[in-house]
Tab-separated table of C-alpha atoms in Angstrom:
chain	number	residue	atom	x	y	z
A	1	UNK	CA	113.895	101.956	95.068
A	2	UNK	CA	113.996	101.130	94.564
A	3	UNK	CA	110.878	99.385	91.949
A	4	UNK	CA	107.713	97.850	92.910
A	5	UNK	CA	104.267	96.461	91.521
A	6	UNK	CA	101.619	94.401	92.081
A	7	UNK	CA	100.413	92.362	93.733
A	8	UNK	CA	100.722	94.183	96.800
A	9	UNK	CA	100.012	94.101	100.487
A	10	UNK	CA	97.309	96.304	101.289
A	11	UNK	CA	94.481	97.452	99.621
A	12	UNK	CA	92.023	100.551	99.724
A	13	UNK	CA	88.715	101.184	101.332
A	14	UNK	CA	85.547	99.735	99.520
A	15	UNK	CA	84.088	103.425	100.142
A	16	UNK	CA	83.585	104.717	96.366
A	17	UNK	CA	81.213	107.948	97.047
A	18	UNK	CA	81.956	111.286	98.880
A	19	UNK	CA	83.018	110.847	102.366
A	20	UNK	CA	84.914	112.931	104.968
A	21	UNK	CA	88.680	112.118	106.762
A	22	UNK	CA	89.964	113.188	110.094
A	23	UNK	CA	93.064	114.985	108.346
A	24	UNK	CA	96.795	114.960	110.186
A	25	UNK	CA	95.753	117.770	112.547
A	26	UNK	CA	92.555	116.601	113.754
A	27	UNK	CA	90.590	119.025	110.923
A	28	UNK	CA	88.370	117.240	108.800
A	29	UNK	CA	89.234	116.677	105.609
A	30	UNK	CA	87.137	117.787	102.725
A	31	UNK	CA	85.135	115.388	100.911
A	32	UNK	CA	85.949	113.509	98.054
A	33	UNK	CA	83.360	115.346	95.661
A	34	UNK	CA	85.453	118.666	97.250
A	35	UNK	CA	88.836	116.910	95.968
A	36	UNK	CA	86.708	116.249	92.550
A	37	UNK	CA	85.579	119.388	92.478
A	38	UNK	CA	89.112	121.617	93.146
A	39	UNK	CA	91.921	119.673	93.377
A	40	UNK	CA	94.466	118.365	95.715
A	41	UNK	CA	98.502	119.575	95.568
A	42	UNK	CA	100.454	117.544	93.908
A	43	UNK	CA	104.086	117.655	92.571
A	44	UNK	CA	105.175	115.411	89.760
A	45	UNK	CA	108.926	114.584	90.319
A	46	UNK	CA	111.412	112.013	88.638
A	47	UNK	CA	113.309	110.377	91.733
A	48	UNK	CA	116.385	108.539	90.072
A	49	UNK	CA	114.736	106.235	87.396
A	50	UNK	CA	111.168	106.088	88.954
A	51	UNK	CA	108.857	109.021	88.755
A	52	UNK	CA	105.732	109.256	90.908
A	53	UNK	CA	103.132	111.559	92.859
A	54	UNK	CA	104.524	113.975	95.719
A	55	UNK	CA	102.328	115.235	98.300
A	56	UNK	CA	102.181	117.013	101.666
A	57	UNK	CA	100.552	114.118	104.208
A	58	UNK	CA	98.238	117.720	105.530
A	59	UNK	CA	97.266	117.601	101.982
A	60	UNK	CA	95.662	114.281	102.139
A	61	UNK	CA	93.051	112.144	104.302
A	62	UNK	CA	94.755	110.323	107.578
A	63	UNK	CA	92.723	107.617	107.214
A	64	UNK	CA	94.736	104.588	105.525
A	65	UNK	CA	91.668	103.244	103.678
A	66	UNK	CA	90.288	106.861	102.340
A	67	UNK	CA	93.908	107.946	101.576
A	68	UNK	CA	94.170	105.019	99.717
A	69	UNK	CA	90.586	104.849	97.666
A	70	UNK	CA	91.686	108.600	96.624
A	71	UNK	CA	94.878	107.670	95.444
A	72	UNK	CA	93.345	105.509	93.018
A	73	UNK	CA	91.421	107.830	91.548
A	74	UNK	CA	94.236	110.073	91.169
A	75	UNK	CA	96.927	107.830	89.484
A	76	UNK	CA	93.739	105.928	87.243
A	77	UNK	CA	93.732	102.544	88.691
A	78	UNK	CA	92.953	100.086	88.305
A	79	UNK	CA	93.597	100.123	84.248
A	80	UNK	CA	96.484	98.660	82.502
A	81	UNK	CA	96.711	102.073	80.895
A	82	UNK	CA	96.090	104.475	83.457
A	83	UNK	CA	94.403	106.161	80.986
A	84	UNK	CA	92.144	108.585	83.153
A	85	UNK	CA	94.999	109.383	85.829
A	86	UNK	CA	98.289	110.612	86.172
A	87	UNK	CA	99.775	107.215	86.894
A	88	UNK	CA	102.530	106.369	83.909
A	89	UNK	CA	101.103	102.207	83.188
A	90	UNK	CA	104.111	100.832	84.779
A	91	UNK	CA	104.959	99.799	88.433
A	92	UNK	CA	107.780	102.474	87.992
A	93	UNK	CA	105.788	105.223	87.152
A	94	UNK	CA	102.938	103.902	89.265
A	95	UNK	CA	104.293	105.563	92.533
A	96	UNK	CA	103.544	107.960	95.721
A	97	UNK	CA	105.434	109.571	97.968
A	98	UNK	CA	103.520	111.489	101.235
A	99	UNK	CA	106.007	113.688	103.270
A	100	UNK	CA	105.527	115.642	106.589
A	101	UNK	CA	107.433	117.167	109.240
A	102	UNK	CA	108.738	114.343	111.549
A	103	UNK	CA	108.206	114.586	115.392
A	104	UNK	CA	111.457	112.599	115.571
A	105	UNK	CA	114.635	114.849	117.123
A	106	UNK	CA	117.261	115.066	114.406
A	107	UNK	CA	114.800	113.997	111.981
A	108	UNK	CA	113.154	116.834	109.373
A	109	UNK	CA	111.177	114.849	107.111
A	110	UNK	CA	109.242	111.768	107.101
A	111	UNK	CA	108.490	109.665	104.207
A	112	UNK	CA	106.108	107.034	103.245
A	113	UNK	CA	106.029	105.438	100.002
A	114	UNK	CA	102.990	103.953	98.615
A	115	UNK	CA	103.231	101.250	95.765
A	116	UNK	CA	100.011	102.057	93.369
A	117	UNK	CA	99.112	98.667	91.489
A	118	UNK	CA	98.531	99.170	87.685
A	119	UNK	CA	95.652	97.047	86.138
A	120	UNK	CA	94.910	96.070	89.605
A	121	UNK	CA	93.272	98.161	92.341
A	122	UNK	CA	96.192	97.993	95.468
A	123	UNK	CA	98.249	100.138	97.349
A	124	UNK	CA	101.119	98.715	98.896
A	125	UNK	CA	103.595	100.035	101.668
A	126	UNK	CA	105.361	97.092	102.262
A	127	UNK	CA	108.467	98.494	101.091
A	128	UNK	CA	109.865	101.907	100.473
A	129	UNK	CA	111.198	103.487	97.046
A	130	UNK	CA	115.183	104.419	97.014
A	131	UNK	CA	114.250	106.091	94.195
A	132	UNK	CA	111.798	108.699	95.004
A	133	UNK	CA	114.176	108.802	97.974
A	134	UNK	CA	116.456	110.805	95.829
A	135	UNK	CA	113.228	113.527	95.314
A	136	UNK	CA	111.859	113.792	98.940
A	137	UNK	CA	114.469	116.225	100.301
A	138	UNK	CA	114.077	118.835	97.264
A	139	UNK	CA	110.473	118.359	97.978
A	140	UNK	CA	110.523	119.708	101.550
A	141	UNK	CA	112.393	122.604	100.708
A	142	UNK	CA	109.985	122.982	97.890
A	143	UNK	CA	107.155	122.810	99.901
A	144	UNK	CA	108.691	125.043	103.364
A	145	UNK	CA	108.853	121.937	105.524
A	146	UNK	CA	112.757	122.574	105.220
A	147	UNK	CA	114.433	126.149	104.522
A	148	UNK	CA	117.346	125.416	102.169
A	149	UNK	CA	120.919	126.700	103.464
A	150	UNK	CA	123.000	128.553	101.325
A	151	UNK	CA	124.524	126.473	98.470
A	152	UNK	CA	124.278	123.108	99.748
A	153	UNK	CA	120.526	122.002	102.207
A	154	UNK	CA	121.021	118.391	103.665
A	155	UNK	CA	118.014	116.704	104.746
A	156	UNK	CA	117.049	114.194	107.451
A	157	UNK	CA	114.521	111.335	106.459
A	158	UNK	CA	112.791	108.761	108.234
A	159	UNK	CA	111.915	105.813	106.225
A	160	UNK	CA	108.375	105.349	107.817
A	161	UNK	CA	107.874	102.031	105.647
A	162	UNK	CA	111.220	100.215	106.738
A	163	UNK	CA	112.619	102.762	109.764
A	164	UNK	CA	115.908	103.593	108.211
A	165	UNK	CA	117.106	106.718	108.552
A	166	UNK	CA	118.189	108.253	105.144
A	167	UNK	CA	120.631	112.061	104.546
A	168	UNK	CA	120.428	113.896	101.409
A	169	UNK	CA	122.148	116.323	100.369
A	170	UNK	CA	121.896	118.458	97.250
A	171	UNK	CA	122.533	122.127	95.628
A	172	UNK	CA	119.967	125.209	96.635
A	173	UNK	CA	119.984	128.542	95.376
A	174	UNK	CA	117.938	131.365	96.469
A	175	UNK	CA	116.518	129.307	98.915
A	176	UNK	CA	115.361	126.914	96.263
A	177	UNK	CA	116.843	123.301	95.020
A	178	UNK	CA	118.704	123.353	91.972
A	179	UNK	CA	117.592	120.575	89.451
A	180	UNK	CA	119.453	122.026	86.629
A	181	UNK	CA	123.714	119.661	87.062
A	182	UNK	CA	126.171	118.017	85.133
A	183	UNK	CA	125.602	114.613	87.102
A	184	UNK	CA	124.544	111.419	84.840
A	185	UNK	CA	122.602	108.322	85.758
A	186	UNK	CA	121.796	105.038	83.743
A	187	UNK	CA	118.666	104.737	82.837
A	188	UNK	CA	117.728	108.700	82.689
A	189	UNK	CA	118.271	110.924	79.606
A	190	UNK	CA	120.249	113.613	80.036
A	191	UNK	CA	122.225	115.577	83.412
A	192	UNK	CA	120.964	117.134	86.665
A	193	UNK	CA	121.770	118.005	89.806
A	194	UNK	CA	123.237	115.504	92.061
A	195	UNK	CA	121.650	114.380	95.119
A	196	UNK	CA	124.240	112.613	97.581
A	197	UNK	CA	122.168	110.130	99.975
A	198	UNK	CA	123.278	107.941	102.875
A	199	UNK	CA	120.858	105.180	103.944
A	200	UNK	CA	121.622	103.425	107.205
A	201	UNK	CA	119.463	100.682	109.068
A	202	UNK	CA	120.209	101.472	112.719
A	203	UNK	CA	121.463	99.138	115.710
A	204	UNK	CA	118.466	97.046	115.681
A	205	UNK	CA	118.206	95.991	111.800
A	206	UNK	CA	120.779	93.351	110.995
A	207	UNK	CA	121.868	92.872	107.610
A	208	UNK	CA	120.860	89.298	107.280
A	209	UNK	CA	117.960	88.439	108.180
A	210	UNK	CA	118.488	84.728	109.398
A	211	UNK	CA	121.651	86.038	110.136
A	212	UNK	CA	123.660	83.545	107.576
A	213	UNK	CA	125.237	84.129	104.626
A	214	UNK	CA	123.547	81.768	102.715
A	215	UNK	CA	120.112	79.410	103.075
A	216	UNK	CA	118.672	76.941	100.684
A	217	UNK	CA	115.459	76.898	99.514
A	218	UNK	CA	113.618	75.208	97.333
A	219	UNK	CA	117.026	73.247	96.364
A	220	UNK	CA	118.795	76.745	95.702
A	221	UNK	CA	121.439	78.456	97.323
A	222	UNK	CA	120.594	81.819	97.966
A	223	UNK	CA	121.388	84.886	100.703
A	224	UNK	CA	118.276	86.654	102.383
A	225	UNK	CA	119.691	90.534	102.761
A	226	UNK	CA	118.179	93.615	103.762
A	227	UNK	CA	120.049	97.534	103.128
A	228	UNK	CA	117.025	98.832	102.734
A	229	UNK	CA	115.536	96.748	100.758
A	230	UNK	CA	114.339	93.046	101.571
A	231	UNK	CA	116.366	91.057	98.695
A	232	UNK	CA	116.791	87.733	97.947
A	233	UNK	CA	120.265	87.009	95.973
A	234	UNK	CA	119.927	83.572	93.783
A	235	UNK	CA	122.514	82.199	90.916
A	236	UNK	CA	121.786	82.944	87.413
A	237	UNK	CA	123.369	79.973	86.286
A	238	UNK	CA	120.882	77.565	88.602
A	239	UNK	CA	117.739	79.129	86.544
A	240	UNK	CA	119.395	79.519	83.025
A	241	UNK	CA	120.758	82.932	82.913
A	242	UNK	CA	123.654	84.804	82.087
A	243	UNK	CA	123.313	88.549	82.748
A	244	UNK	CA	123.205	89.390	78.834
A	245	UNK	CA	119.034	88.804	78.496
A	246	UNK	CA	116.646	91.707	78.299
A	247	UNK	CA	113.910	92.304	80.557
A	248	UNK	CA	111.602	91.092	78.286
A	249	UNK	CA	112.205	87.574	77.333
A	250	UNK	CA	112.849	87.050	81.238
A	251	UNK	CA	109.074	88.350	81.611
A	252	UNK	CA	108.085	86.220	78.939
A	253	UNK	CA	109.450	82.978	80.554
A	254	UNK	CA	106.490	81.790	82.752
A	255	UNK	CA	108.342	78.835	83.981
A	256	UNK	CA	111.380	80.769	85.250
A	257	UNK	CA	108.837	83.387	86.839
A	258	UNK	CA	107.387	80.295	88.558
A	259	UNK	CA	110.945	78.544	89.989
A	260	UNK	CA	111.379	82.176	91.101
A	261	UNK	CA	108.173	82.521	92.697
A	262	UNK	CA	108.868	79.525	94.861
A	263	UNK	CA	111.691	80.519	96.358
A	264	UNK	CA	110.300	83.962	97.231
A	265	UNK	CA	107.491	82.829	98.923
A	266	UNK	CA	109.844	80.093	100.722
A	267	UNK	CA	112.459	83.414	101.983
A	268	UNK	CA	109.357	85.628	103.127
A	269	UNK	CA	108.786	83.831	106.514
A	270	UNK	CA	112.453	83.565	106.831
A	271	UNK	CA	112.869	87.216	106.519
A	272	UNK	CA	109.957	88.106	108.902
A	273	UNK	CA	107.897	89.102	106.209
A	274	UNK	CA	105.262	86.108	106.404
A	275	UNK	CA	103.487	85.339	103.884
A	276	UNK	CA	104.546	87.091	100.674
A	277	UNK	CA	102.312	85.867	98.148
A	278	UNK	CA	100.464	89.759	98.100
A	279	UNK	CA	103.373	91.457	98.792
A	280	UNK	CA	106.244	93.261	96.083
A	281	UNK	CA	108.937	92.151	98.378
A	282	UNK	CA	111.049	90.506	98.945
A	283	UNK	CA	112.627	91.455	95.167
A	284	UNK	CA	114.651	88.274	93.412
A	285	UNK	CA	117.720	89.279	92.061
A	286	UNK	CA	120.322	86.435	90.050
A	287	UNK	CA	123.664	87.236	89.494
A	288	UNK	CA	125.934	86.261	87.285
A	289	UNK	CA	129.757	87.244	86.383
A	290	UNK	CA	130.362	90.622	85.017
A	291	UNK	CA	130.231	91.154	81.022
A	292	UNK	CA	130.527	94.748	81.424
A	293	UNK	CA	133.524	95.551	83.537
A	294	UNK	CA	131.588	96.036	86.483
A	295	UNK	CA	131.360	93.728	89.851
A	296	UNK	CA	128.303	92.187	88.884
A	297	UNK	CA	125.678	91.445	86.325
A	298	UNK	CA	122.046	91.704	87.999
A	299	UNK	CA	118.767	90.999	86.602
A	300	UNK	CA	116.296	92.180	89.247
A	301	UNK	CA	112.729	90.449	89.568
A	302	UNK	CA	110.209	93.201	91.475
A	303	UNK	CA	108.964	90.404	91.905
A	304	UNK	CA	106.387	89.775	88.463
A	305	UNK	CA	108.040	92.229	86.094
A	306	UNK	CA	111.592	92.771	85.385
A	307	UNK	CA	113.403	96.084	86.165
A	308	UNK	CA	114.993	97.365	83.312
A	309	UNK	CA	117.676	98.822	85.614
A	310	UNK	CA	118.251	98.624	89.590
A	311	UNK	CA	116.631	100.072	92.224
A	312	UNK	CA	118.858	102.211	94.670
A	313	UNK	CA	118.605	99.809	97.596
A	314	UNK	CA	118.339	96.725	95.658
A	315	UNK	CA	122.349	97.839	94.606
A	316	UNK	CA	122.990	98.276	97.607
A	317	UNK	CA	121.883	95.104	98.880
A	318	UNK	CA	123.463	93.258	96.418
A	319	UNK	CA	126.662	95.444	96.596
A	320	UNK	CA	126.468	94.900	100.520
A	321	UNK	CA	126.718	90.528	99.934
A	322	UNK	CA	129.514	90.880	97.271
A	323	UNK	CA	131.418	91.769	100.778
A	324	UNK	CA	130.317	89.171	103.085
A	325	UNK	CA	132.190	85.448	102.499
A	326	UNK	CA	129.909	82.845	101.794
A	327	UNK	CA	127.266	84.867	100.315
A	328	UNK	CA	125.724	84.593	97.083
A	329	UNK	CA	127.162	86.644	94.141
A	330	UNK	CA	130.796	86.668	96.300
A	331	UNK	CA	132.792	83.880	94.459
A	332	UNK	CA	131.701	85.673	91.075
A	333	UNK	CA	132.325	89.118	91.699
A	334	UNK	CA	134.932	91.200	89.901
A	335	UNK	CA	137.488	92.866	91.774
A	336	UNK	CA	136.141	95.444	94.702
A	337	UNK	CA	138.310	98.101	95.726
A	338	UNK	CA	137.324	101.250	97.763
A	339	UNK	CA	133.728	101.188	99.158
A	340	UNK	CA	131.971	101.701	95.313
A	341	UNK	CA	130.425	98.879	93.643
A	342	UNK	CA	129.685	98.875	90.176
A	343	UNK	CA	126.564	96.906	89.507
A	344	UNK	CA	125.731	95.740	86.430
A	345	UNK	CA	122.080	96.041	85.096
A	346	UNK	CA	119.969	95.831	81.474
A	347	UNK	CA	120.619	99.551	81.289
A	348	UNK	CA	123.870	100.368	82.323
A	349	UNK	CA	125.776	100.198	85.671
A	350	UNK	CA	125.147	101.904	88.716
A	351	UNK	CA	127.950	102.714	91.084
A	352	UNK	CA	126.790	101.376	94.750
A	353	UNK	CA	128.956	102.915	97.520
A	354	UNK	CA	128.464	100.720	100.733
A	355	UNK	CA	130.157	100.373	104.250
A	356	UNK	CA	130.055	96.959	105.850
A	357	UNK	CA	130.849	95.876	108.918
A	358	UNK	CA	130.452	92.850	111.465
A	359	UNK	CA	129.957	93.395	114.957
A	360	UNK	CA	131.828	91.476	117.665
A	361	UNK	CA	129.207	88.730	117.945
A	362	UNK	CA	128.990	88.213	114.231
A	363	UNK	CA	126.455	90.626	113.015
A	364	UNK	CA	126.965	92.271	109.483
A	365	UNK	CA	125.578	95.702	109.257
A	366	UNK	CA	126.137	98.122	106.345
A	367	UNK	CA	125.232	101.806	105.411
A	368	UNK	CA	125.127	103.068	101.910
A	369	UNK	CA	125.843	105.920	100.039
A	370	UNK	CA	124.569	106.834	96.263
A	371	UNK	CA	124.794	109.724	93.856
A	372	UNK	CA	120.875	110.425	92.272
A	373	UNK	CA	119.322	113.135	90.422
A	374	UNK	CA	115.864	114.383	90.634
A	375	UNK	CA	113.538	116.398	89.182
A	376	UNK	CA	110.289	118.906	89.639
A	377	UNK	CA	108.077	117.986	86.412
A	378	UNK	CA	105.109	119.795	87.229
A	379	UNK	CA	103.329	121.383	90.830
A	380	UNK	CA	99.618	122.481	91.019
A	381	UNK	CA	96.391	120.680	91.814
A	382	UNK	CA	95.177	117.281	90.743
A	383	UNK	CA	91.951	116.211	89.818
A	384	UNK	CA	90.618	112.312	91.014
A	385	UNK	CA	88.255	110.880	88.988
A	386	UNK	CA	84.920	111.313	90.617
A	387	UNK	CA	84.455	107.112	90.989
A	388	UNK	CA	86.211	103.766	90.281
């Protein structure tokens, strides 16, 4: 996911000493000496080119404000270094995923993702992860919330952070996911399995937002669009850039980070988000031609730091606009054929597939589909640090 960091939405509890949680079915949940003490389970998993924290939601208080004060501990935040957690000192490796059985019919699995600031102490769900996306359905067969069928498991996800409904599918043998695959991603060493996923927004989630191609803001022309992930498209050329600079000198440039800033803030109450200023969405993304023989050149803002690839949905966003006339990105693009969508990023490209469509009365709508990999890195208990 898709990338996040802070600043973020929501924050944890004040509570730093032992204390008890109503847990998901009813059963109180131990305290947090207890999790000090002997551990919580906890998988360690590489979704796509994130990595983060996977665990059970029965594993794990119910309450939003303990869940949160323990995940602190667990990841070492708040420290630029994460030094006495598992967290990896970057927004990308910062990350949690909490799975369960869904109550939903046709649903298996439901996901939330929780955003886990760095050097500051926040926990955000204002957005979900496309990324550890790719690890959640391996997860639930991992974990028996799924039995695996023969050679190929699919798995259906609810999106609890955004309601989209997500599919994966990926290889199983002997009842367990294979991680070991020939498929290869930017931005991750290596081969591994493929996961196949197909994210779609339902009836009631337009595309748009404001439900034009374009707005202006802040004197720039840019498209508010949402395939699972709140984006804001801008032009590179209206702030300076070209698609050829790192990640780094763009984080470097305080004034740019401040034109960009603007405009975010100005699309958040346009996008129903309100007021953005604490939130990691919506992400900035400028465009500009390809230089690599892909559709697009993208250098993704999420929102303070600088992805040094794409997040899954953030492609497919800006894959999804390259289709719409009018939008941002569309007059540049390089030639689209089929439904894939090579987007251009500081690591590589990654091939977006996306359907769009426009209803009768105007409305675009689009599903995507993606090729990931995951994998398991380690499973057993971890230990939270006894206090912030």
């Amino acid at each position: 996911m898709d990338a996040a960091e802070p600043p973020v939405a929501t924050g944890p509890s004040a509570a730093t000493g032992p204390s008890a949680a109503t847990g998901p079915s009813g059963a109180t949940w131990p305290s947090v000496a207890a999790a000090v003490r002997d551990g919580i389970r906890c998988m360690l998993m590489r979704g796509g080119t994130s990595k983060g924290a996977y665990f059970l939601a029965s594993d794990l208080p119910s309450d939003p404000g303990a869940r949160d004060d323990l995940l602190l501990r667990i990841m070492g935040s708040p420290d630029p270094r994460q030094i006495d957690g598992i967290g990896g000192a970057h927004p990308l490796t910062s990350k949690v995923a909490i799975v369960s059985r869904s109550a939903v019919e046709g649903i298996d699995v439901d996901y939330l993702f929780l955003q886990i600031g760095v050097d500051a102490a926040t926990v955000g769900d204002a957005q979900t992860c496309g990324n550890l996306l790719a690890g959640i359905g391996p997860f639930a067969v991992e974990r028996g919330l799924v039995p695996a069928t023969g050679e190929r498991t699919t798995v259906r996800i609810r999106l609890l952070n955004t309601g989209d409904i997500a599919t994966a599918g990926f290889a199983t043998i002997d009842g367990r996911p294979e991680y070991d695959g020939d498929a290869v991603i930017d931005g991750v060493p290596g081969t591994a399995s493929a996961i196949e996923l197909e994210v779609g927004g339902g009836a009631d989630k337009p595309l748009l937002p404001t439900g034009r191609a374009s707005d202006d803001i802040d004197g720039h022309t840019v498209t508010l669009i949402d395939n699972g992930m709140p984006v804001v498209l801008l032009r590179g050329e209206e702030f300076g850039v070209d698609g050829s600079e790192p990640p780094a000198a763009l984080e470097a440039d305080d004034a740019l980070a401040g034109r960009i800033e603007r405009v975010r803030l100005g699309a958040g109450p346009l996008m129903g988000l309100g007021d953005v200023s604490g939130q990691t969405v919506p992400k900035m993304i400028l465009l500009s031609p390809p230089r690599e023989g892909g559709a697009i050149s993208t250098r993704a803002f999420i929102p303070a730091r600088v992805h040094t690839a794409i997040g899954v949905l953030m492609a497919a966003s800006v894959a999804a606009a390259l289709r719409i006339p009018g939008a941002v990105g569309h007059d540049i693009a390089g030639p689209l054929t089929g439904d894939e969508t090579p987007v251009e990023h500081p690591s590589g490209t990654f091939p977006s597939r996306v359907e769009v469509t426009r209803d009768p009365d105007g409305t675009w709508r689009a599903t995507s589909f993606s090729l990931r990999t995951a994998r398991k890195l380690f499973d057993g208990m971890v230990f939270p640090r006894p206090r912030r």
